[in-house]
């Protein structure tokens, strides 16, 4: 039996691509491949490549349109055999469609809040908004997501805020019936959490000095 390692697929740029811009889906090949295929959900083989000597195969879409938005996988075949790899994990190509209006946003309570408060952020678009995503500036991925049964308003709660939750928040939405299209980001709200004095003997992390671990904090927030 031949060992065939699984490929992986990545997007470049990884997010925030608007309709009409270029994007590349890159299939990472752990072994020499004779053929590389890219599949889009709901379609036949989308593209293929013959005889790749490189360890990656790029599938580039120039001037993207709505048809390009969707879920993709790649797969390859070993040379001199009919042995195919498993498909990669799927990757979602979400394209920003600026013809959809940005969502509105509100923050409650509005003022500086103390540590431990539950804070609510509402995002709405009464005409199209079906799935809402909450973004925090400085985090590469959305930190919360909500799928609504009807078009309208999403309510995100950040329970027991800490100074690490301070920052600028915005929303986007996926229009009803278009899971791989995104509205533009809406305007922002700013959350400011005032630290309460540390309990005697307690040690509080100095979050402002943890610049390098910012992405780690984003990860923590999205749990
Ligand atoms: C897309 O790629 C083409 C060909 O490489 C280039 O001419 C064009 O400027 C690119 N468009 C954008 C929006 O980057
Ligand atoms: C925050 O929400 C949780 C869960 O609903 C609740 O148990 C807790 O009492 C709330 N805390 C404050 C400070 O309101």
Short mmCIF file of C-alpha atoms in Angstrom, two decimals, residues 67-184:
data_model
loop_
_atom_site.label_atom_id
_atom_site.label_comp_id
_atom_site.label_asym_id
_atom_site.label_seq_id
_atom_site.Cartn_x
_atom_site.Cartn_y
_atom_site.Cartn_z
CA UNK A 67 -20.03 32.54 -8.38
CA UNK A 68 -16.55 32.26 -6.87
CA UNK A 69 -17.84 32.56 -3.30
CA UNK A 70 -18.21 29.14 -1.68
CA UNK A 71 -16.58 26.15 -0.03
CA UNK A 72 -13.52 24.51 -1.62
CA UNK A 73 -11.33 21.42 -1.26
CA UNK A 74 -8.21 20.25 -3.05
CA UNK A 75 -6.89 16.78 -3.83
CA UNK A 76 -3.93 15.39 -5.76
CA UNK A 77 -2.85 12.23 -7.54
CA UNK A 78 0.57 10.61 -7.18
CA UNK A 79 2.69 10.34 -10.34
CA UNK A 80 2.76 7.03 -12.24
CA UNK A 81 -0.22 5.65 -10.36
CA UNK A 82 -3.94 6.04 -10.01
CA UNK A 83 -3.65 6.71 -6.28
CA UNK A 84 -5.45 9.84 -5.09
CA UNK A 85 -5.00 11.63 -1.79
CA UNK A 86 -7.87 12.34 0.55
CA UNK A 87 -9.46 15.75 0.07
CA UNK A 88 -8.10 18.62 2.16
CA UNK A 89 -10.16 20.20 4.90
CA UNK A 90 -12.61 22.67 3.37
CA UNK A 91 -11.86 26.37 3.05
CA UNK A 92 -14.59 29.01 2.77
CA UNK A 93 -14.10 31.82 0.30
CA UNK A 94 -16.31 34.65 1.59
CA UNK A 95 -16.45 37.71 -0.67
CA UNK A 96 -17.49 41.17 0.49
CA UNK A 97 -20.34 42.53 -1.63
CA UNK A 98 -20.48 46.30 -1.25
CA UNK A 99 -23.95 46.44 -2.78
CA UNK A 100 -25.29 45.34 0.64
CA UNK A 101 -25.59 48.17 3.19
CA UNK A 102 -23.36 47.90 6.28
CA UNK A 103 -25.12 46.88 9.52
CA UNK A 104 -25.90 49.22 12.41
CA UNK A 105 -24.40 48.66 15.85
CA UNK A 106 -25.03 49.67 19.46
CA UNK A 107 -23.24 49.04 22.76
CA UNK A 108 -24.86 48.75 26.20
CA UNK A 109 -23.89 50.06 28.70
CA UNK A 110 -22.37 52.87 26.66
CA UNK A 111 -19.98 54.45 29.16
CA UNK A 112 -16.76 53.04 30.56
CA UNK A 113 -17.68 49.86 32.35
CA UNK A 114 -16.12 48.15 35.34
CA UNK A 115 -14.54 44.75 35.21
CA UNK A 116 -17.05 41.94 35.60
CA UNK A 117 -19.93 43.78 33.89
CA UNK A 118 -21.93 41.95 31.22
CA UNK A 119 -21.80 44.03 28.05
CA UNK A 120 -24.23 43.73 25.14
CA UNK A 121 -23.51 44.61 21.52
CA UNK A 122 -26.45 44.65 19.11
CA UNK A 123 -26.07 44.52 15.34
CA UNK A 124 -28.90 44.85 12.90
CA UNK A 125 -29.97 45.14 9.29
CA UNK A 126 -33.69 44.69 8.82
CA UNK A 127 -33.57 43.91 5.10
CA UNK A 128 -30.79 41.36 4.62
CA UNK A 129 -29.01 40.47 7.86
CA UNK A 130 -29.27 36.72 8.56
CA UNK A 131 -25.94 35.70 10.08
CA UNK A 132 -24.04 38.34 12.04
CA UNK A 133 -20.35 38.36 12.87
CA UNK A 134 -18.74 40.45 15.59
CA UNK A 135 -15.22 41.68 14.80
CA UNK A 136 -12.68 43.22 17.13
CA UNK A 137 -10.04 45.50 15.62
CA UNK A 138 -6.67 43.77 15.76
CA UNK A 139 -8.16 40.27 15.62
CA UNK A 140 -7.86 38.58 12.24
CA UNK A 141 -10.97 36.42 12.62
CA UNK A 142 -14.48 37.34 13.86
CA UNK A 143 -14.77 36.74 17.60
CA UNK A 144 -18.48 35.78 17.71
CA UNK A 145 -21.08 34.62 15.23
CA UNK A 146 -24.86 34.37 15.39
CA UNK A 147 -27.21 32.72 12.91
CA UNK A 148 -30.73 34.16 13.04
CA UNK A 149 -33.91 32.36 12.03
CA UNK A 150 -35.34 35.59 10.65
CA UNK A 151 -33.68 38.67 9.20
CA UNK A 152 -33.12 41.30 11.88
CA UNK A 153 -31.04 41.90 15.00
CA UNK A 154 -28.28 39.88 16.64
CA UNK A 155 -27.40 40.36 20.30
CA UNK A 156 -23.87 39.52 21.39
CA UNK A 157 -23.05 39.41 25.10
CA UNK A 158 -19.56 39.59 26.53
CA UNK A 159 -19.93 38.15 30.02
CA UNK A 160 -17.82 39.52 32.86
CA UNK A 161 -15.62 41.85 30.82
CA UNK A 162 -11.93 42.31 31.64
CA UNK A 163 -9.52 45.03 30.41
CA UNK A 164 -8.57 42.60 27.63
CA UNK A 165 -12.06 43.12 26.18
CA UNK A 166 -11.42 46.88 25.77
CA UNK A 167 -11.26 47.81 22.12
CA UNK A 168 -13.09 48.71 18.96
CA UNK A 169 -15.89 46.44 17.77
CA UNK A 170 -17.69 46.26 14.42
CA UNK A 171 -20.18 43.93 12.78
CA UNK A 172 -20.74 42.44 9.39
CA UNK A 173 -23.51 40.13 8.19
CA UNK A 174 -24.08 37.39 5.66
CA UNK A 175 -27.19 38.25 3.63
CA UNK A 176 -30.11 35.81 3.77
CA UNK A 177 -29.54 33.01 1.23
CA UNK A 178 -25.91 34.04 0.56
CA UNK A 179 -23.79 32.27 3.17
CA UNK A 180 -20.52 33.08 1.37
CA UNK A 181 -21.16 36.77 0.71
CA UNK A 182 -20.49 39.39 3.36
CA UNK A 183 -21.72 42.93 3.88
CA UNK A 184 -19.01 45.54 4.42
#
